[in-house]
Coordinates of C-alpha atoms in Angstrom, one line a residue:
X1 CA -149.8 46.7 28.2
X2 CA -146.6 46.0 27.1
X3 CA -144.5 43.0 28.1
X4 CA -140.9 42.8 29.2
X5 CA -139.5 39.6 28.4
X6 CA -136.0 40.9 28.7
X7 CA -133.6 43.6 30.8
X8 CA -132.2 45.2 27.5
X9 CA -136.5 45.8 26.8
X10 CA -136.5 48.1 29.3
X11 CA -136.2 52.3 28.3
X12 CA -133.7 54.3 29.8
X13 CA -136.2 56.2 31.8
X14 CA -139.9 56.8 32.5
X15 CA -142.4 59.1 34.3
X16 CA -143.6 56.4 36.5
X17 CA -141.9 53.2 38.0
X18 CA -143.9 51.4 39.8
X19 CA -142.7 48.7 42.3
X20 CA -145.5 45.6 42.9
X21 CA -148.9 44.3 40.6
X22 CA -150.8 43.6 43.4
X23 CA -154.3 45.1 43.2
X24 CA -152.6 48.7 44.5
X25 CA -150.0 48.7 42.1
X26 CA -151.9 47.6 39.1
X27 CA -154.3 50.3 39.7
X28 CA -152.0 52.9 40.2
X29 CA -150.1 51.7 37.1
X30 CA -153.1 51.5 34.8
X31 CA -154.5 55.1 36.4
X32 CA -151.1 56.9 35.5
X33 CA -151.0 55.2 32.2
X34 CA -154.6 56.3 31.4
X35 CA -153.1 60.2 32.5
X36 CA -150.4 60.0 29.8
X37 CA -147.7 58.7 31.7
X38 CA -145.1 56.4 31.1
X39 CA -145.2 53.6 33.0
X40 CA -143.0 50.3 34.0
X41 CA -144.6 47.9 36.7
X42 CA -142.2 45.9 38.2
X43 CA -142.6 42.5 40.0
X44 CA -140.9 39.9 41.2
X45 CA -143.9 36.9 40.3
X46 CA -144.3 35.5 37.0
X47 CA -147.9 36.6 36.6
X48 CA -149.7 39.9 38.0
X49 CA -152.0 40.0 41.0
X50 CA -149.8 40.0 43.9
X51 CA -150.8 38.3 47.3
X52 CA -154.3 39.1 47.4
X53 CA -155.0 38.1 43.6
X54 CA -151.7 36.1 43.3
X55 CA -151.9 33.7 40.1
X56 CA -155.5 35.5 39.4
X57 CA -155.0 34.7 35.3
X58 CA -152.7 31.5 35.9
X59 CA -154.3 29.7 38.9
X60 CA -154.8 25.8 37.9
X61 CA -157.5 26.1 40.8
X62 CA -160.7 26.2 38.5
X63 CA -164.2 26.0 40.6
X64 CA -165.0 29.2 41.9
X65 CA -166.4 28.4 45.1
X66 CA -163.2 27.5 46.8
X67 CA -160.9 30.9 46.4
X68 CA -164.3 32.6 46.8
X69 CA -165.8 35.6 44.7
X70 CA -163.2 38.3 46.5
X71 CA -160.4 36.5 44.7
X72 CA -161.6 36.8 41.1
X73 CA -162.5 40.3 41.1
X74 CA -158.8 40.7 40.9
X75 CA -159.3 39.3 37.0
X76 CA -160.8 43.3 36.0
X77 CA -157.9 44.6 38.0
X78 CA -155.6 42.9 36.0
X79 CA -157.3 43.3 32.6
X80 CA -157.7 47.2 33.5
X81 CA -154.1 47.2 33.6
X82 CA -153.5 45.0 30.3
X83 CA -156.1 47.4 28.6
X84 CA -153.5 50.4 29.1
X85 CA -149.9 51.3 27.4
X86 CA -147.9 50.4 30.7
X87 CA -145.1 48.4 30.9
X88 CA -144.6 45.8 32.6
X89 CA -141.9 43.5 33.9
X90 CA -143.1 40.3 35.5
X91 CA -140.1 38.1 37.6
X92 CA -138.4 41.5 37.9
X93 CA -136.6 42.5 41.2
X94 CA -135.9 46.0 42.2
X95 CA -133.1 46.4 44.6
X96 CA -132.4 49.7 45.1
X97 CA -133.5 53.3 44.8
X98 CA -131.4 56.3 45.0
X99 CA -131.5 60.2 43.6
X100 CA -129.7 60.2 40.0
X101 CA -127.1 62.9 40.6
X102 CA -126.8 63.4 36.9
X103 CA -130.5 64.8 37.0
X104 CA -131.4 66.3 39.7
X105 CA -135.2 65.4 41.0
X106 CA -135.3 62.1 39.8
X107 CA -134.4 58.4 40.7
X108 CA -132.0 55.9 39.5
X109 CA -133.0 52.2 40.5
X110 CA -131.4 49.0 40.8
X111 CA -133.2 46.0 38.9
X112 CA -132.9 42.5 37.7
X113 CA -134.6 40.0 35.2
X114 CA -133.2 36.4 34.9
X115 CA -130.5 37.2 36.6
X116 CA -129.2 40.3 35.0
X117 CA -129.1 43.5 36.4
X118 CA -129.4 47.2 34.8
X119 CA -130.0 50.6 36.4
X120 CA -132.8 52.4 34.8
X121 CA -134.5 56.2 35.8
X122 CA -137.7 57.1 36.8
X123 CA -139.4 61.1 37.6
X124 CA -141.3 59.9 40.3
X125 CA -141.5 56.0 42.0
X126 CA -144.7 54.7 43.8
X127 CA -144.0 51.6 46.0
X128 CA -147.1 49.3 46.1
X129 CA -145.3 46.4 48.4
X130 CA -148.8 45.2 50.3
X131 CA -148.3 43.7 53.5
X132 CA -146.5 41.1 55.1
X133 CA -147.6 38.4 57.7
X134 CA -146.9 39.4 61.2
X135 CA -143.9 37.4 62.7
X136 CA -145.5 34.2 65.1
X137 CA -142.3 32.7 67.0
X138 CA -143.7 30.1 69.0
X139 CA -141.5 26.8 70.3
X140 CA -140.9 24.8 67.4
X141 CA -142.1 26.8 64.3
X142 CA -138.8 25.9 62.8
X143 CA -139.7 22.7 62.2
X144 CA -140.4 21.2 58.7
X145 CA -144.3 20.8 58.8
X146 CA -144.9 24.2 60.0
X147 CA -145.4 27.4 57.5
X148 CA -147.5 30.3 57.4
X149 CA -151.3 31.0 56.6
X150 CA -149.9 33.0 53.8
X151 CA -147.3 30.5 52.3
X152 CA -150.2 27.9 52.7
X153 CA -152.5 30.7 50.7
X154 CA -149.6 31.0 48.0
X155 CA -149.3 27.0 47.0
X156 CA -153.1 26.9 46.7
X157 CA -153.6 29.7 44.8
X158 CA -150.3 29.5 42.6
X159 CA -150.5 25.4 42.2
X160 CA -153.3 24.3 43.2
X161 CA -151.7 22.5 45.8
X162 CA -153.0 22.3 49.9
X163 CA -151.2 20.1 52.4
X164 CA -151.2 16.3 53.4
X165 CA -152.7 14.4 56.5
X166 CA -153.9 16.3 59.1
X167 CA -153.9 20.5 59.6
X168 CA -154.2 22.4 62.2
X169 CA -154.9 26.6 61.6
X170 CA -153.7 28.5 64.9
X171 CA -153.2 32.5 65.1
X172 CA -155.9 35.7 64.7
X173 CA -157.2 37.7 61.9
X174 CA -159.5 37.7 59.4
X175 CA -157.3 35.7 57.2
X176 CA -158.2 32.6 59.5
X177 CA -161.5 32.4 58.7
X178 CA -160.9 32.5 54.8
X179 CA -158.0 30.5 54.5
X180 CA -159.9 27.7 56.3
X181 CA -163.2 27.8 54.2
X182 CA -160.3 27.9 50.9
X183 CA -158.7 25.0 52.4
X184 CA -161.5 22.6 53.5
X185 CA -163.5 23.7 50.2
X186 CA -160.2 22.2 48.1
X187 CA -160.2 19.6 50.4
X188 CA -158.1 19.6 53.0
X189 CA -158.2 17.6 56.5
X190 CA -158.4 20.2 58.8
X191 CA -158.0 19.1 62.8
X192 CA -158.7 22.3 64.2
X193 CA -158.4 26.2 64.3
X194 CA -156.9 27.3 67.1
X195 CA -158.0 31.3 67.9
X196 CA -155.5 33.0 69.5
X197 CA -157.3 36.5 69.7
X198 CA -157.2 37.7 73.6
X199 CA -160.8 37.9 75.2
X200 CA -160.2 41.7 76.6
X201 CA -160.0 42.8 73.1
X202 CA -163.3 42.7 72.6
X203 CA -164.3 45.6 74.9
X204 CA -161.1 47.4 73.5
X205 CA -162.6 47.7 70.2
X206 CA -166.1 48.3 71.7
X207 CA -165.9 51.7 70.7
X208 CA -165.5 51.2 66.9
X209 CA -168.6 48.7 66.5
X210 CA -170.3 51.7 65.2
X211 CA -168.8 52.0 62.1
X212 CA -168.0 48.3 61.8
X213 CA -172.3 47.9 61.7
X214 CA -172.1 50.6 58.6
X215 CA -169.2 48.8 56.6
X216 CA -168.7 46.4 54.4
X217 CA -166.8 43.8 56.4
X218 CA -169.8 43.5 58.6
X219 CA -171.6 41.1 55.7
X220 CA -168.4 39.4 54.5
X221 CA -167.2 38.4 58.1
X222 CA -170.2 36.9 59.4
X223 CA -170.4 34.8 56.2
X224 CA -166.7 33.6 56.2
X225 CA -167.1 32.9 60.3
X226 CA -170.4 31.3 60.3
X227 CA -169.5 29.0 57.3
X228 CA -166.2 27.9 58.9
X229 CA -167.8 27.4 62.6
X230 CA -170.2 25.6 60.9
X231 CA -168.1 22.9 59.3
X232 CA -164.5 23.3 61.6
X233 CA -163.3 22.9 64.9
X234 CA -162.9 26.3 66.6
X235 CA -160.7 26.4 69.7
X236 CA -161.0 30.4 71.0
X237 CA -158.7 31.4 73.9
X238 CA -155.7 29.7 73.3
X239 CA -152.9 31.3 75.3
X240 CA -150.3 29.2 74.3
X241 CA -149.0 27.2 71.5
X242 CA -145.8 24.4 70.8
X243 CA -145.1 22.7 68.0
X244 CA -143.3 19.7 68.7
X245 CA -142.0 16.5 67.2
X246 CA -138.4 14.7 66.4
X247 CA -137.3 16.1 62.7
X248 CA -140.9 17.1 61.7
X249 CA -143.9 18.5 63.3
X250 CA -146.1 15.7 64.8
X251 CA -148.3 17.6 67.2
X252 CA -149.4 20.9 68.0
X253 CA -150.0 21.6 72.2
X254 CA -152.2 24.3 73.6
X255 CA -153.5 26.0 76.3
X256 CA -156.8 27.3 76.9
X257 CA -158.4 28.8 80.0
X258 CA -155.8 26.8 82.6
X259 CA -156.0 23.5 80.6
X260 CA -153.8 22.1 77.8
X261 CA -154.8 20.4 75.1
X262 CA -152.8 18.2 72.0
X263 CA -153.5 17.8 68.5
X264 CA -151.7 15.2 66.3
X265 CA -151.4 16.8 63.1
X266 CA -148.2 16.8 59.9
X267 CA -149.2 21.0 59.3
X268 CA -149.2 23.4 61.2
X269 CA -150.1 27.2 59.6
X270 CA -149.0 30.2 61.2
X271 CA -150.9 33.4 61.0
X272 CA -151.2 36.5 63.3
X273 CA -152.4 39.4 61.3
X274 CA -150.6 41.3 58.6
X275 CA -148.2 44.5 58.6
X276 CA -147.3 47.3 56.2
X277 CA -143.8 45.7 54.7
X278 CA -141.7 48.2 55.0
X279 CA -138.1 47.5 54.0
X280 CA -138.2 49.4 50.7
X281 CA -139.9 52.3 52.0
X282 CA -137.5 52.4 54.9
X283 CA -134.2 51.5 52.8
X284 CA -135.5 54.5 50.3
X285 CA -135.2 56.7 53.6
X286 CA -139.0 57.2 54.0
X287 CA -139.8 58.6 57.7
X288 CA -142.1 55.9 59.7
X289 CA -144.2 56.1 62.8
X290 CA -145.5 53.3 65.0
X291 CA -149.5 52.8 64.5
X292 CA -150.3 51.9 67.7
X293 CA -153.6 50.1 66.9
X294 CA -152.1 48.4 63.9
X295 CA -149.3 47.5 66.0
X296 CA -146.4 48.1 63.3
X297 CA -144.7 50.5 61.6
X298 CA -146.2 52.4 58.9
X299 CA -144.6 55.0 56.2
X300 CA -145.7 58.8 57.1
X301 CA -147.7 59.5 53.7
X302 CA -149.7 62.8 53.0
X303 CA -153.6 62.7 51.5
X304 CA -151.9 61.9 47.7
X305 CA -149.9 59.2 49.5
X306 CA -146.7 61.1 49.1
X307 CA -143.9 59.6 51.5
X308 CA -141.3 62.3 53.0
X309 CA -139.0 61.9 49.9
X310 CA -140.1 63.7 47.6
X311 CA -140.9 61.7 44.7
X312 CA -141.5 58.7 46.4
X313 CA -145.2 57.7 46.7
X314 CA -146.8 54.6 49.3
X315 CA -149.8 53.2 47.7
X316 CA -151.9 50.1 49.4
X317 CA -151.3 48.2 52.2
X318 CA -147.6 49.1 52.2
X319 CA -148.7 52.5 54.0
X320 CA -151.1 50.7 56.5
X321 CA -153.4 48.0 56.2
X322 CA -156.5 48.6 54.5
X323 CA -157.6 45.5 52.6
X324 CA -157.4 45.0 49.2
X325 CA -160.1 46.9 47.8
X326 CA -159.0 50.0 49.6
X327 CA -155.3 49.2 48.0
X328 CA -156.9 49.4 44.9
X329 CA -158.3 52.7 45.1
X330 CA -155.0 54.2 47.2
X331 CA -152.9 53.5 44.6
X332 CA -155.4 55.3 42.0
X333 CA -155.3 58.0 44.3
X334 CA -151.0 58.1 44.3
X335 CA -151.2 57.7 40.6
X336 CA -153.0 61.3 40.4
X337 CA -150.5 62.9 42.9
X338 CA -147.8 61.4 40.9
X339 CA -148.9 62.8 37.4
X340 CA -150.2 66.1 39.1
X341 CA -146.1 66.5 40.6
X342 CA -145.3 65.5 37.0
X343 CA -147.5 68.8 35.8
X344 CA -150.3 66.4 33.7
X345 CA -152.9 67.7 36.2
X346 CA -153.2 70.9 37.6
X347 CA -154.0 70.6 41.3
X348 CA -158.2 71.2 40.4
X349 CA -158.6 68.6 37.8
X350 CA -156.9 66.1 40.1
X351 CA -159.0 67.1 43.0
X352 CA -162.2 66.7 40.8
X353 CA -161.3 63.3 39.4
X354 CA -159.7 61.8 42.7
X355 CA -163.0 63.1 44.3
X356 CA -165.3 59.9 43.8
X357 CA -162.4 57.8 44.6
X358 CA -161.6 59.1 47.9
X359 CA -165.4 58.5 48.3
X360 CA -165.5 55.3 47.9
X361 CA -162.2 54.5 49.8
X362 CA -163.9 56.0 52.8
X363 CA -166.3 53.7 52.6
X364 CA -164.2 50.5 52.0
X365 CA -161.7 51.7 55.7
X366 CA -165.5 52.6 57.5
X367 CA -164.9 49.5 60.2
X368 CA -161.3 49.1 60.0
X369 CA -160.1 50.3 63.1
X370 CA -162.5 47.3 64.8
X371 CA -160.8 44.9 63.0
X372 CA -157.7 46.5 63.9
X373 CA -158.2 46.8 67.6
X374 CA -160.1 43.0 67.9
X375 CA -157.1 41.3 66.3
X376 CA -154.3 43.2 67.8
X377 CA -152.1 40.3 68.9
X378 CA -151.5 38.8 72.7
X379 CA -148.4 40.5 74.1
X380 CA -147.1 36.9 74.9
X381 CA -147.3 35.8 70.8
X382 CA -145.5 39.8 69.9
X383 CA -142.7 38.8 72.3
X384 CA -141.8 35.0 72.6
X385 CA -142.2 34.0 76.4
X386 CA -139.7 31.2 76.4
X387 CA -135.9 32.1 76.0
X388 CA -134.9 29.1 73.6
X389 CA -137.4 30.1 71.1
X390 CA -135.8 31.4 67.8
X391 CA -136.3 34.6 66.5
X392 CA -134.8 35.3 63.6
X393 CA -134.2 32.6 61.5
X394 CA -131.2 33.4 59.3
X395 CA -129.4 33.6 62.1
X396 CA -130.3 31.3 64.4
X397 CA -130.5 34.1 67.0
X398 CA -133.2 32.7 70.2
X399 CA -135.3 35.1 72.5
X400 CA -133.2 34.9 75.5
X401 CA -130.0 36.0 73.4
X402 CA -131.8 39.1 72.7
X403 CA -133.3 39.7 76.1
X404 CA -129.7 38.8 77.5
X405 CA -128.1 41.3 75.1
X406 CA -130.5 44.1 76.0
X407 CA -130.3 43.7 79.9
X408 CA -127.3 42.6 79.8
X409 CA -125.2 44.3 77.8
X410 CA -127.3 47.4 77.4
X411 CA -128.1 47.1 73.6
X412 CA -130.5 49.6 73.4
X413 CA -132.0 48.6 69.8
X414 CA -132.5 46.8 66.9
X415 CA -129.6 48.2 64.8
X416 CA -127.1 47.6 67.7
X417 CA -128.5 44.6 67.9
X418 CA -127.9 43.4 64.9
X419 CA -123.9 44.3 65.7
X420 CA -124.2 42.2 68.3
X421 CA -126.2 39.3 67.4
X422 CA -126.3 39.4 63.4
X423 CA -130.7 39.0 63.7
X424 CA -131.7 40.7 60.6
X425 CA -128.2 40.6 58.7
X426 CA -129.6 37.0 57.1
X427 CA -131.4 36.5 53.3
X428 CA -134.9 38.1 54.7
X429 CA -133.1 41.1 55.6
X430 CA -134.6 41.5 58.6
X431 CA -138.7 41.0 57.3
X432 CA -139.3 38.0 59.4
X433 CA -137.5 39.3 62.6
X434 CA -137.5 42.9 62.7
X435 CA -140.8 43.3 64.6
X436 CA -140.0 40.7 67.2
X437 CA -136.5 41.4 68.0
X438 CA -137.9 45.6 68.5
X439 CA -141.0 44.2 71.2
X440 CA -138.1 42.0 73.0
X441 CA -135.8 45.0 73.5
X442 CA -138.9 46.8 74.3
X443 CA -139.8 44.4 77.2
X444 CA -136.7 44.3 78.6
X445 CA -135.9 47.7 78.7
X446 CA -139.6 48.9 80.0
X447 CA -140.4 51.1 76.8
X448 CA -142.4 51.0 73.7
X449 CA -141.3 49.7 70.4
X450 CA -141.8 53.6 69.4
X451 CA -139.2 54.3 71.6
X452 CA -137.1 51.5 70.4
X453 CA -137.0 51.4 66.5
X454 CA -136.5 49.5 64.0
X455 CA -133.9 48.7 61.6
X456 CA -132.5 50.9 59.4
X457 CA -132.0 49.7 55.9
X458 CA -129.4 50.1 53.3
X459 CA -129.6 48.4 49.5
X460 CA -129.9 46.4 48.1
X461 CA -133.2 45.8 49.6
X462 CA -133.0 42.6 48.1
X463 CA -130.2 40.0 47.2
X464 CA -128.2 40.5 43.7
X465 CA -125.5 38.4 42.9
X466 CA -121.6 40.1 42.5
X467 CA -122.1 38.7 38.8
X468 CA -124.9 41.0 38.2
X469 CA -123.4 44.1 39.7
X470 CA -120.2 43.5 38.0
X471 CA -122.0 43.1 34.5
X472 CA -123.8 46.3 34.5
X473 CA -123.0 48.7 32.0
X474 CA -120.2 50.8 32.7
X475 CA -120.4 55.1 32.5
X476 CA -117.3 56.9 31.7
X477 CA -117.7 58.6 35.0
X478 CA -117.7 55.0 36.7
X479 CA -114.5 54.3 35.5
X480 CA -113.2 57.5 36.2
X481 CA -114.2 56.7 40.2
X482 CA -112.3 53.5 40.8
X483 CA -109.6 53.7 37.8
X484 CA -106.6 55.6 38.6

């Protein structure tokens, strides 16, 4: 591996960028390395490993037991990667991505490293941006005391760190039952875990058990769930949730089965699930379909992970939750298309080394669609019932503005929307809104978020200063354009 400490480190072009070192983009990386590529991994975090493994060779958090044995697996993904001749730029942002017009068939792309900016080329891109947590606007999650699972997940891992006083873990997913063993084993005052996962969902998913019983989650979940039951206090059914206080959170209310309940507490941690993030793929002009089971959109990708630019590859969780093992081996997979469209491989030697791969990835999604369909989220948490909850954040934009707006004044979806309203024009671009503000038009209007849409996305996907624009080298043919 070879570090980038600086912008001017980086080449003019390379075979391969690739955009995110979690465990999908280190493996793809390291894989198309291996193949004779070159290769730049770019990142935005100081240290590889991404969500999953975040802080993996950094984390102050030294006994074992508490991030658990999944976590430190991501240690040989990491070291596979520092083993190979790819690049890589850590705290690096890539904002944009466009077809270089100069030569035809490949990229130019927009990044930044301590604040300076360059455009560099690439043959072919793979986007490895994992998931995102699902949105969870509830009444009061503004408030300073409340975060998400994830953000929660992050300080622990990255610092060490867990929070003060009392906590209370409300939302559904698998991620509940970890983040609570993590947290308690670090020691942390937990209150309660408040399930929000609808009853009926159970005989929804009824018809996936079977392959649930012959996968590997089977094992891992009824370890993680009995261990927290064992120690925590579970609340299932909960219908409802409020986070209340004057300035600061100082109690979490409830409602289960007809009766309320309330929990003093100074946290409160979000988490419903997790969805593809999308806003690269979908700024880069990627087609993407609804999943229906998954409940989000996901980036339409072919058996090599191919997206419908050509070019432009979606490895890991970014093209539809799998977990982080099957990230791992989707991005190794994209790395073989990638050098095969590159003409490293002819289309038989990549079959017959992707071969055992695809194997194993088979096995590692045998079960998924039960997870899937068991923590698909209650319609009432997808689409905030009361009208002065907010919804996007930036803004300051609250459900019954949207709901008004759409029946109202006929906004038919989220990009009118946002002409209207401004939800989605804020710093998060739309990543901690988007889904939300599409199942409130859908309600109102009586049709499916399919039907709606989502936001369509321009760069830069993420924010650059003026400064750094304006000190990026200048071409003749530049000049030429605005100098007259």
């Amino acid at each position: 591996m070879t570090p980038i400490a600086s912008i001017e480190q980086l080449v003019e072009s390379y075979d391969l960028l690739v955009v995110g070192a979690g465990p999908a983009g280190l493996s793809a990386a390291a894989r198309a390395a291996e193949l004779g590529l070159s290769v730049l991994l770019a990142d935005e975090n100081p240290a590889p490993g991404g969500q999953i493994y975040r802080a993996v060779t950094t984390t102050p958090v030294k006994n074992r037991a508490i991030l658990g044995d999944d976590y430190w697996r991501g240690a040989d993904i990491v070291a596979r990667f520092e083993r190979s001749k790819g690049a890589y730029a850590p705290r690096c942002t890539v904002w944009s991505i466009g077809p270089d017009e100069t030569a035809p068939g490949t990229f130019e792309l927009g990044l930044s490293v301590d604040g300076k900016a360059r455009i560099i080329g690439a043959k072919q891109v793979i986007l490895a941006t994992g998931a995102q947590e699902r949105p969870f606007p509830i009444p009061g999650w503004t408030l300073p005391g409340v975060m998400t699972a994830g953000a929660a997940q992050i300080a622990l891992k990255s610092a060490g760190a867990i929070p003060s006083g009392r906590t209370v873990i409300a939302g559904c997913g698998p991620l509940l039952y970890l983040l609570a063993g993590q947290l308690a084993a670090a020691g942390c005052q937990i209150a309660a875990v408040l399930d929000t996962t609808p009853s009926a969902n159970w005989s929804k998913s009824l018809g996936a058990i079977p392959d649930f019983l012959r996968s590997p989650y089977l094992a891992k979940g009824l370890k993680l769930m009995l261990a927290a039951r064992r120690k925590l206090r579970f609340v299932s059914g909960v219908t409802s949730l409020t986070a209340t206080g004057e300035g600061k959170l100082a109690t979490v209310q409830f409602e289960q089965g007809g009766r309320t309940g309330t929990i003093a507490c100074e946290t409160l941690l979000l988490h419903q699930g997790v969805i593809p993030s999308v806003n690269f793929s979908n700024a880069a002009g990627c087609a993407h379909d609804f999943d229906g089971e998954q409940h989000a959109w996901v980036p339409r990708v072919d058996a090599w992970f191919a997206s419908t630019v050509p070019g432009i590859a979606i490895a890991g969780d970014g093209a539809g939750i799998g977990g982080a093992e099957s990230a791992a081996l989707r991005g190794e997979i994209a790395a073989f298309g990638a050098a095969s469209r590159l003409g490293k491989l002819n289309e038989a030697e990549r079959d017959r080394q992707a071969a055992p791969i695809r194997a194993e990835l088979e096995k590692k999604l045998r079960g998924r669609r039960f997870l899937d369909l068991l923590y698909k989220p209650a319609p009432q948490f997808l689409a905030p019932p009361k009208d002065e909850t907010i919804v996007c954040r930036c803004e300051e934009v609250t459900a019954g503005q949207i709901r008004d707006a759409a029946s109202r004044l006929g906004v038919t979806g989220p990009n009118q929307m946002k002409a209207f309203l401004r939800c989605g024009m804020g710093p998060c671009q739309g990543r901690l809104c988007g889904p939300t503000v599409v199942e409130l038009i859908a309600e109102t209007r009586g049709i499916t978020p399919a039907e709606t849409g989502y936001y369509r996305l321009r760069p830069p996907v993420k924010p650059v200063t003026l400064a750094e624009l304006a000190a990026l080298p200048q071409t003749e043919a530049s000049v030429k354009a605005v100098v007259r």
